Coordinates of C-alpha atoms and ligand atoms in Angstrom, one line a residue:
X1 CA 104.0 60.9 125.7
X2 CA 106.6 60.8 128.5
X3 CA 108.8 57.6 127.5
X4 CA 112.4 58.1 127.7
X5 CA 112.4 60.8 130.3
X6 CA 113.4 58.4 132.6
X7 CA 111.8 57.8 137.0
X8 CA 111.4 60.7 139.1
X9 CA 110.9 61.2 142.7
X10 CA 109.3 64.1 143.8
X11 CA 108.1 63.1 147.2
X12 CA 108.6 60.0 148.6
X13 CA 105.4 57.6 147.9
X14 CA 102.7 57.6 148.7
X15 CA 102.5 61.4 148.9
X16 CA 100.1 63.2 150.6
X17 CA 97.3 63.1 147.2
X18 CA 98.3 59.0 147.4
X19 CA 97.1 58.4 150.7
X20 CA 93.8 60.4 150.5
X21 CA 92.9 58.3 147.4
X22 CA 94.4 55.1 149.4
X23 CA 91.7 56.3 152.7
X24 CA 89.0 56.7 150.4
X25 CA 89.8 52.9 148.9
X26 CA 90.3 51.4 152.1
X27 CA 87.2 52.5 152.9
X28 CA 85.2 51.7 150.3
X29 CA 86.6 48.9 148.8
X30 CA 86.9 45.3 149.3
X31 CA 89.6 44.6 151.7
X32 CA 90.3 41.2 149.4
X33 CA 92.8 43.3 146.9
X34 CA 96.3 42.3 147.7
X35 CA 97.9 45.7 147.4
X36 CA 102.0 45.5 146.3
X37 CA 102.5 49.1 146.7
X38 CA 100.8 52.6 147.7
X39 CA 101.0 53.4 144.1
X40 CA 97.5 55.9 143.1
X41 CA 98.1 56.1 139.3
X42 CA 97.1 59.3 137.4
X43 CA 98.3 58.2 134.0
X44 CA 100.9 55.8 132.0
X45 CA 102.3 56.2 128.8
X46 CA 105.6 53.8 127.6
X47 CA 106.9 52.5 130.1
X48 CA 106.0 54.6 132.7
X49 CA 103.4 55.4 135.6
X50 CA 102.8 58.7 137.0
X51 CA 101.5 59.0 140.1
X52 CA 99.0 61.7 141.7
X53 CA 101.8 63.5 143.2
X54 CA 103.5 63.7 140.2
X55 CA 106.0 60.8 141.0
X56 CA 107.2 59.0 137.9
X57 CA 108.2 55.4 138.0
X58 CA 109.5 53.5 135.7
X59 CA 107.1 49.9 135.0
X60 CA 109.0 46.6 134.5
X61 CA 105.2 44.8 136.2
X62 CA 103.2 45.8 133.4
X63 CA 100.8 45.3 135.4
X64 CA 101.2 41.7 135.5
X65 CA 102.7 41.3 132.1
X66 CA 99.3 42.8 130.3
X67 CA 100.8 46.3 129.2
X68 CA 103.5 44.4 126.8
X69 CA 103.0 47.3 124.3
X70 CA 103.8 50.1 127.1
X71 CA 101.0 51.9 128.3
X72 CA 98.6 53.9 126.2
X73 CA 100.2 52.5 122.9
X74 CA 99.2 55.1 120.1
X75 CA 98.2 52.6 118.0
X76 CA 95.8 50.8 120.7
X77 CA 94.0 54.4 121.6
X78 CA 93.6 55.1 117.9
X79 CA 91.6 51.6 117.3
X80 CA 89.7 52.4 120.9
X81 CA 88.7 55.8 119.7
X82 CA 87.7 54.8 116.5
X83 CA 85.9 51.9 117.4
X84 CA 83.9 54.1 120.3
X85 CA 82.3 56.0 117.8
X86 CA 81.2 53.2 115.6
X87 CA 79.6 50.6 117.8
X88 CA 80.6 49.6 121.4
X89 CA 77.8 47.1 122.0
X90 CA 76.6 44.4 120.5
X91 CA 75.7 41.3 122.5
X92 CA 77.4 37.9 120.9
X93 CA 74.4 35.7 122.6
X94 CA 72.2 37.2 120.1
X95 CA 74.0 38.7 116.9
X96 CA 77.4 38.8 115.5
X97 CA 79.9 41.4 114.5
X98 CA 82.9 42.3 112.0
X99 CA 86.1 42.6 115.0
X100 CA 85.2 39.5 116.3
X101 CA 85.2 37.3 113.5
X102 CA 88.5 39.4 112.4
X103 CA 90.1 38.6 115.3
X104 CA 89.2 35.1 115.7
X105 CA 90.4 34.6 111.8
X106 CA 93.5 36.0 113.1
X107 CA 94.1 34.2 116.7
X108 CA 92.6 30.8 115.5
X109 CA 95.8 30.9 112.9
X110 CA 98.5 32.2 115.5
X111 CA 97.5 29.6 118.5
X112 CA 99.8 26.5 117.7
X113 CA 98.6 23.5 116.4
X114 CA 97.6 22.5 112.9
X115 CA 93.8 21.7 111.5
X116 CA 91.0 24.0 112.1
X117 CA 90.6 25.8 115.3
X118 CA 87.8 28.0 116.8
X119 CA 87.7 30.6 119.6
X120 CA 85.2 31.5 122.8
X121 CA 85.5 35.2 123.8
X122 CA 84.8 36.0 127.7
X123 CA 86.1 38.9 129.7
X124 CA 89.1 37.4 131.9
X125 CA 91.9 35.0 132.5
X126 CA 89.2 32.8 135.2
X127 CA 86.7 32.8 132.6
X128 CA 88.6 31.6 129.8
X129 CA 90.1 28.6 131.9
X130 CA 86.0 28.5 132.9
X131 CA 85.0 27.9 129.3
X132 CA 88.3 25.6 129.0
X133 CA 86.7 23.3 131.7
X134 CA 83.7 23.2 130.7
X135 CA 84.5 22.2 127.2
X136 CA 86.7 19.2 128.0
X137 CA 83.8 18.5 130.7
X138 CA 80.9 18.6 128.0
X139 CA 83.1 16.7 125.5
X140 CA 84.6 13.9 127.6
X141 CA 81.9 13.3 129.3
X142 CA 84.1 12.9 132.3
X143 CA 84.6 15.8 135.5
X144 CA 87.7 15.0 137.0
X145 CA 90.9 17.4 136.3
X146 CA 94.3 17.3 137.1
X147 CA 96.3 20.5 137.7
X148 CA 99.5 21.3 139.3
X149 CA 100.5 22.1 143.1
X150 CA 101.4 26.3 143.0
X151 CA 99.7 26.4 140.0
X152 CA 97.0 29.8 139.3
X153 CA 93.7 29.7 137.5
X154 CA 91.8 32.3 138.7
X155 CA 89.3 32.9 141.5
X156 CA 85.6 31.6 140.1
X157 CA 84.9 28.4 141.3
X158 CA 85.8 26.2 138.5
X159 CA 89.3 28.4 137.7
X160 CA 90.2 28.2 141.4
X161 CA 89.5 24.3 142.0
X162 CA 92.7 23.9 140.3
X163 CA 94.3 26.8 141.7
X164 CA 96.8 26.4 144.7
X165 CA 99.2 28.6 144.8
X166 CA 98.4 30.2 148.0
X167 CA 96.3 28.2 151.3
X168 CA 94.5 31.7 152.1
X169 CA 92.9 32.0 148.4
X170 CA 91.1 28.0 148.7
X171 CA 90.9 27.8 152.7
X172 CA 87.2 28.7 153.0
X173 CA 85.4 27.8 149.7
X174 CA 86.5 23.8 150.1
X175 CA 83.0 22.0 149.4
X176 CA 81.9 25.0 147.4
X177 CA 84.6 25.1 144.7
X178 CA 84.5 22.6 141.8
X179 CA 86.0 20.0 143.6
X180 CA 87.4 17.0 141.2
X181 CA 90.7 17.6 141.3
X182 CA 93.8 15.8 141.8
X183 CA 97.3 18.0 142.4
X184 CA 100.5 16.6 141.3
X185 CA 103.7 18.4 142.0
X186 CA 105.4 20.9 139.0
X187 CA 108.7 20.3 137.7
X188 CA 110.4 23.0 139.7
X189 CA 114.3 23.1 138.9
X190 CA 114.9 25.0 141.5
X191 CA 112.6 23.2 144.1
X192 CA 113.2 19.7 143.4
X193 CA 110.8 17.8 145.9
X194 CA 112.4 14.5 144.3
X195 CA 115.9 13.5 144.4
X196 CA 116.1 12.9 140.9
X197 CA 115.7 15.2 137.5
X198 CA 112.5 16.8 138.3
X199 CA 111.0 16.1 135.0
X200 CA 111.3 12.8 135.2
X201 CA 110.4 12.5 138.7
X202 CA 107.7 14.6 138.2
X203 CA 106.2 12.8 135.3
X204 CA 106.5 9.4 137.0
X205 CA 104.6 10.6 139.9
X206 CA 101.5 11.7 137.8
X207 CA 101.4 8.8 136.0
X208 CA 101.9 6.5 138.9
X209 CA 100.3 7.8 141.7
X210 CA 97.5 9.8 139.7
X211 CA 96.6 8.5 136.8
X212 CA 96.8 5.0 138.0
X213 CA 95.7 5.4 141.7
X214 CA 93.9 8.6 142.2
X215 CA 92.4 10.0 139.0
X216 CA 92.3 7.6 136.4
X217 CA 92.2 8.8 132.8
X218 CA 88.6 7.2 132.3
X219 CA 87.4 9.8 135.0
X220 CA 89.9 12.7 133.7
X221 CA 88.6 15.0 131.5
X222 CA 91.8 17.5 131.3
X223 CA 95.6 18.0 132.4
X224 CA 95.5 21.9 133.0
X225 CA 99.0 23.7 133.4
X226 CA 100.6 26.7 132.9
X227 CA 103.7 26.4 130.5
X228 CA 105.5 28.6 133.1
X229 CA 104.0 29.1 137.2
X230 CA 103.3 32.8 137.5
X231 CA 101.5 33.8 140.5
X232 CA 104.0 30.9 141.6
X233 CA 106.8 32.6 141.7
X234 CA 107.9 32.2 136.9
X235 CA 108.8 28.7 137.6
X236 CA 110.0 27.7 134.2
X237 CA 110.1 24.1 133.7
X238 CA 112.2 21.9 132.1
X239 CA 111.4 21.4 127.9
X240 CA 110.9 17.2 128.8
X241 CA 108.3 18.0 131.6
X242 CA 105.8 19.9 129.0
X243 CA 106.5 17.4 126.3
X244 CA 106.1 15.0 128.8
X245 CA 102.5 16.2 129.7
X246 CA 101.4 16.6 126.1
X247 CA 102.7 12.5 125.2
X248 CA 101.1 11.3 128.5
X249 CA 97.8 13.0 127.2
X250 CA 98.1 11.3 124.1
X251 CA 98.7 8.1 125.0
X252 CA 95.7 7.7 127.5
X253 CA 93.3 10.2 125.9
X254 CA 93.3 13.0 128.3
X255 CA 92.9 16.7 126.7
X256 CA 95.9 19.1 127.4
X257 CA 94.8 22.3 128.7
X258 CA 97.3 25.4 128.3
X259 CA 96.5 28.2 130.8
X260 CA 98.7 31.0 128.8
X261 CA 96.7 33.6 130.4
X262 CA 100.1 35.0 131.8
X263 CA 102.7 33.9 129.5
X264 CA 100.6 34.5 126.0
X265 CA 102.2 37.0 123.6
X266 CA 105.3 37.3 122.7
X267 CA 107.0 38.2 126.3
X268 CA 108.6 35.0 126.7
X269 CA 110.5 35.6 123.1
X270 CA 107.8 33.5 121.1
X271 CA 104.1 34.4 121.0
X272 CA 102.8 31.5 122.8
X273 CA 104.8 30.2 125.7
X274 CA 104.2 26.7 124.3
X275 CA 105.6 27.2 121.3
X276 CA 108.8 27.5 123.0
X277 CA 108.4 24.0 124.5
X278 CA 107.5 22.9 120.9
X279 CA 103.6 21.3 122.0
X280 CA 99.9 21.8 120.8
X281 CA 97.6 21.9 123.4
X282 CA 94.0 21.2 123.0
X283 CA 92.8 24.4 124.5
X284 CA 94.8 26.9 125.0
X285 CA 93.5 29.8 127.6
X286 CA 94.2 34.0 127.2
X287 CA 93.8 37.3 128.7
X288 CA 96.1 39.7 130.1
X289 CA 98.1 41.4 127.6
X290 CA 95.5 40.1 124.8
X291 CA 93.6 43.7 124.8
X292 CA 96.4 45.9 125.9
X293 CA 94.8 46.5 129.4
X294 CA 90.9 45.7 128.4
X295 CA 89.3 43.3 129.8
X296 CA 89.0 40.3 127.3
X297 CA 89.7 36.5 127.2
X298 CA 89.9 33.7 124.9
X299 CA 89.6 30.4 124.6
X300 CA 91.3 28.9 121.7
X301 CA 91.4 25.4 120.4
X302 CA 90.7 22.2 118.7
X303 CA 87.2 23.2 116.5
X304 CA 85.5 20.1 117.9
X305 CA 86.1 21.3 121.1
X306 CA 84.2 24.3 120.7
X307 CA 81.7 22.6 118.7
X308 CA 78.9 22.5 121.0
X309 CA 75.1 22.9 121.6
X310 CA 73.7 26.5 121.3
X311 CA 73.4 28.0 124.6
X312 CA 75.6 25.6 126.3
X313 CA 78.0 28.1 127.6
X314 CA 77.7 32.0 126.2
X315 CA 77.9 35.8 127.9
X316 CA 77.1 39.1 127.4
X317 CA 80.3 41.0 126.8
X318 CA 82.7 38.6 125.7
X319 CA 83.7 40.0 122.3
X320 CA 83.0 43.2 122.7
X321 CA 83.6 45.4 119.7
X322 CA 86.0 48.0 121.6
X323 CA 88.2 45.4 123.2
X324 CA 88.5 43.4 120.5
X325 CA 89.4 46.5 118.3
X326 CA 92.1 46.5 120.6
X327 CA 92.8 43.2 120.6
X328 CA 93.6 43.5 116.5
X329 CA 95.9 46.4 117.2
X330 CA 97.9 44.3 119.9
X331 CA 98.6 41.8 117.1
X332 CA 99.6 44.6 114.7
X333 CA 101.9 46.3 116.9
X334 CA 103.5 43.4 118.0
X335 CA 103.8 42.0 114.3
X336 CA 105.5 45.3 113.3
X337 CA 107.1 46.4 116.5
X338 CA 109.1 42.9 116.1
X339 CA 108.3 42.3 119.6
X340 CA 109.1 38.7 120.0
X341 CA 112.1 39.2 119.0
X342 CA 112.7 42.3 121.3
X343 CA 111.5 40.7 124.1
X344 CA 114.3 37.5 124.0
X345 CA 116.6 40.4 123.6
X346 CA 115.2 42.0 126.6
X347 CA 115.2 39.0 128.1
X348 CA 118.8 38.1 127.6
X349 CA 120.1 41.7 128.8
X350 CA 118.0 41.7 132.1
X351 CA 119.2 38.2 133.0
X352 CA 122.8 39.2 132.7
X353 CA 122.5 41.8 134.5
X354 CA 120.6 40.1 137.4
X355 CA 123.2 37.7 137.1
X356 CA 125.9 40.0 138.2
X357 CA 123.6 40.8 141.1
X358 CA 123.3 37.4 142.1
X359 CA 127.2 36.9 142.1
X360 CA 127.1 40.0 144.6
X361 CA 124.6 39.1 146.2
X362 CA 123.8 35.7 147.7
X363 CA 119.6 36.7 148.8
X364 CA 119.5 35.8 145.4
X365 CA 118.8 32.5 145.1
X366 CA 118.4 31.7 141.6
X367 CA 117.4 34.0 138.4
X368 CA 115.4 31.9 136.1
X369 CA 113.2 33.0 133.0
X370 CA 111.9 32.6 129.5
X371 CA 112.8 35.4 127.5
X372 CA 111.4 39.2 129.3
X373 CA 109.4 37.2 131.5
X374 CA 111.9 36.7 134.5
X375 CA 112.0 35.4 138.1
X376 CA 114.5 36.1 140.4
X377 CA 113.8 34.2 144.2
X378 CA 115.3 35.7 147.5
X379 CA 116.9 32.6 150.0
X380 CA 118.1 33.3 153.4
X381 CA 120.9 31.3 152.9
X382 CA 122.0 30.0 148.9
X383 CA 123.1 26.5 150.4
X384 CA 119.4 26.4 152.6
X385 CA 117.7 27.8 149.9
X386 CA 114.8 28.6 152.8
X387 CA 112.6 31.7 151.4
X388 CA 113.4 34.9 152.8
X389 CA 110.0 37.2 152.4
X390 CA 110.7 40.1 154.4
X391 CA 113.7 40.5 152.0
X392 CA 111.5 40.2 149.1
X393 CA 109.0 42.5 150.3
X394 CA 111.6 45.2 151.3
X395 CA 113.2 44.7 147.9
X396 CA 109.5 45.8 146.7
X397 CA 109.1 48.3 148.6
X398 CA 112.7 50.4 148.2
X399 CA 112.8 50.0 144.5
X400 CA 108.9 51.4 144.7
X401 CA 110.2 54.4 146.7
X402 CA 113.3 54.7 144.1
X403 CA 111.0 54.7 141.1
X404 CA 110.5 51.1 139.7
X405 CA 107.7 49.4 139.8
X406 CA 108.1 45.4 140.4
X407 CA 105.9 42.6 141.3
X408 CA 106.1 39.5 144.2
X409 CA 105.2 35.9 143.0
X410 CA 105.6 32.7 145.4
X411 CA 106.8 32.9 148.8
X412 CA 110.1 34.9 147.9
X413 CA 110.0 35.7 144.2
X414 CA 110.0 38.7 142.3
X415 CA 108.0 38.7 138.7
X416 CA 109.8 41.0 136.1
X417 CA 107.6 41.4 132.9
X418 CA 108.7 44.8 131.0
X419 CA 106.9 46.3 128.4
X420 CA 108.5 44.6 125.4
X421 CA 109.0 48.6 124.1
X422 CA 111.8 49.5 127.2
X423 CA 114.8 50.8 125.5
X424 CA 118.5 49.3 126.5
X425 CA 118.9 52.2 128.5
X426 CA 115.7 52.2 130.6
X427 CA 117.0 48.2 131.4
X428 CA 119.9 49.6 132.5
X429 CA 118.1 52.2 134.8
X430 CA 116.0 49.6 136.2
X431 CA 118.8 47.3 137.1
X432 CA 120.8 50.3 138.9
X433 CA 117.5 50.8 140.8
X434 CA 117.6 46.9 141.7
X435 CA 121.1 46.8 142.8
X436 CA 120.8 49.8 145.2
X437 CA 117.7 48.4 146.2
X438 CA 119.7 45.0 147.3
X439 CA 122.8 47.6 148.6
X440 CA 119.9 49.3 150.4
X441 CA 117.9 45.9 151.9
X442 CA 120.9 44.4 153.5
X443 CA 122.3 47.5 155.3
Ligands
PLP1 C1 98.0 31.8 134.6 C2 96.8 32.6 135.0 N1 95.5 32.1 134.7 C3 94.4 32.7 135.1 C4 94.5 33.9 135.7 C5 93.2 34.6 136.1 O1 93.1 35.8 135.3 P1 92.1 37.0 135.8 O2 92.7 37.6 137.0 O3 92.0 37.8 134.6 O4 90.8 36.3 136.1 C6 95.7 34.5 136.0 C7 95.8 35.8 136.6 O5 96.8 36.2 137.2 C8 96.9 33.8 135.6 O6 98.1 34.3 135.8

């Protein structure tokens, strides 16, 4: 374990072991990965990476908010390696098994919203807004959807029909993907496309112009939102807008679909982002940081709305005994580790000290977040507000060659999601690193 020891630069990344990893990749692999930085991890433990050329950096990605627990938790490996030598396969299509009725006793009773509840396991964020779809389709009876403009869902066909975050990930598959979806603008504080409060402006316009023009909610199976944009740059809306969303469901009979893929546990400083906005989806949709870095997803909700013919909608590895092990220990470490409560105080330190950076520094637009999971959005000009991406991406990049890893969102955001274990003092590290980074950009 090599927490607290703090980043390290031995050779300027990518070194020379880096790139003949990165030649091999490039070409073998598909050229489809959007690659942040030339980062070839050996190992991670904490919250750090180590590189092959024994650069350390410190993480505050988690590789997109899923390593909440820092890397390699001791806990997690122990219920992985026990687990291993027990029973790694058995398929759910065909028989059941102990850790995934365990963990469905446990995430049926975290996922807010009272009366019974039931969960679908699957292996991703797409698939578990997949089997989210395809429930409210099989129990409405009706196909059309709306979603939200910058909004991700993932990239199968059904998970990226509502997905538009980004022209170059929908341009070719129009026709192909499911296409029964109507797009009404987020409430984006920030980027107001109305003149007036954006919730309210927001809401009017999907009731007005979608629900009674475009998609009415005879035809509308599902509203289908993330509680905060992720890949959209951690847009957090205002409280009203997601109450907003939930009432307008109600009152026209619409299912609310949360896509917590990104914000689900505890990172925003409650386990479920929508706990924060106090509402109770129908569905509610997980990965990410659900397994500690395994691949796993959930869909959890209403029990009727997993209620529903044998065979209608299964897989083979969803479940799985060894993920789900891991799954169980996520909940116990975070339980224990008092990581929601960590992370709003991570949360609240990291946004003050941005905040300093943003009086110093006017490419910094605006500074926005929900406890540790925090946005900060680069402008030209604070008055234009017009998105400056090459200072983004150089922001990136010179914190990457200084030892902290960080993640783009949007046009001209940067996602911050730390491990929920970083230590006051390794937030402190990390914002030095960011303000010589900005020093660094604008010389
Ligand atoms: C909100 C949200 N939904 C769905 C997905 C898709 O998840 P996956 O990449 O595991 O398919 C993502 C991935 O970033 C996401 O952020």
């Amino acid at each position: 374990m090599h927490a607290g020891t703090g980043p390290h630069i031995a050779v300027t990344p990518p070194g020379p072991r880096a790139e003949a990893v990165i030649a091999r990749d490039e070409r073998y692999l598909s050229t489809s990965l959007m690659r942040t930085a030339r980062l070839v991890a050996a190992s991670a433990h904490g919250a750090y990476v180590d590189d092959v050329d024994g650069n350390r950096f410190l993480d505050f990605g988690s590789g997109i908010g899923v390593t909440i627990l820092g890397h390699t938790h001791p806990r997690v490996v122990t219920a992985i390696e026990r687990q291993t030598t027990q029973l790694i396969h058995v398929n759910s299509c065909d028989y059941f098994s102990l850790p995934q009725v365990a963990y469905a006793e446990r995430i049926t009773a975290l996922v807010p919203g009272a009366g019974p509840k039931r969960v679908f396991f699957s292996n991703s964020g797409s698939e578990a807004v997949e089997a989210a779809v395809k429930s409210a389709v099989y129990h409405t009876g009706r196909t059309g959807f709306v979603a939200f403009t910058g909004g991700f869902h993932g990239r199968t066909m059904g998970a990226l029909g509502l997905t538009s975050n980004a022209a170059v990930s929908r341009a070719r598959y129009s026709g192909a993907m499911m296409p029964s979806v109507a797009f009404a603008p987020f409430a984006n504080p920030y980027r107001n496309p109305f003149s007036g409060d954006c919730s309210e402006a927001a809401l009017r316009y999907l009731e007005d112009e979608i629900l009674d023009r475009v998609l009415p909610a005879e035809n509308c199976a599902a509203i289908v939102f993330e509680p905060i944009q992720g890949a959209g740059g951690y847009i957090v809306p205002p409280t009203e807008f997601v109450r907003g969303l939930e009432r307008i469901c109600r009152e026209r009979g619409i299912l609310l679909v949360a896509d917590e893929v990104q914000t689900g546990f505890a990172k925003t400083g409650h386990m479920f982002a929508s706990e924060a906005f106090g509402v109770e989806p129908d569905l509610v949709c997980l990965s990410k940081a659900i397994a500690a870095g395994l691949p796993m997803g959930a869909t959890v909700g209403r029990a009727e709305l997993l209620e529903w013919e044998s065979n209608t909608h299964e897989n083979t590895l969803g479940g799985n005994p060894v993920v789900v092990a891991a799954a169980l220990a996520v909940l116990d470490v975070i339980e224990e580790e008092g990581l929601v409560e960590r992370a709003a105080e991570i949360g609240e330190r990291i946004t003050a000290g941005l905040g300093e950076l943003q009086a110093a520094h006017p490419r910094i637009g605006d500074v926005r977040g929900l406890g540790a999971m925090i946005g900060l959005e680069f402008v030209t000009d604070p008055e234009t507000r017009e998105p400056d991406t090459p200072a983004r991406d150089a922001f990136i990049t010179t914190c990457f060659e200084s030892g902290l890893l960080v993640l783009g969102a949007g046009a001209s955001s940067i996602r911050l999601s730390p491990p929920l274990v970083l230590t006051d003092a390794e937030i402190d590290t990390g914002l030095d690193i960011m303000a010589d980074a900005l020093g660094a950009i604008e010389t």
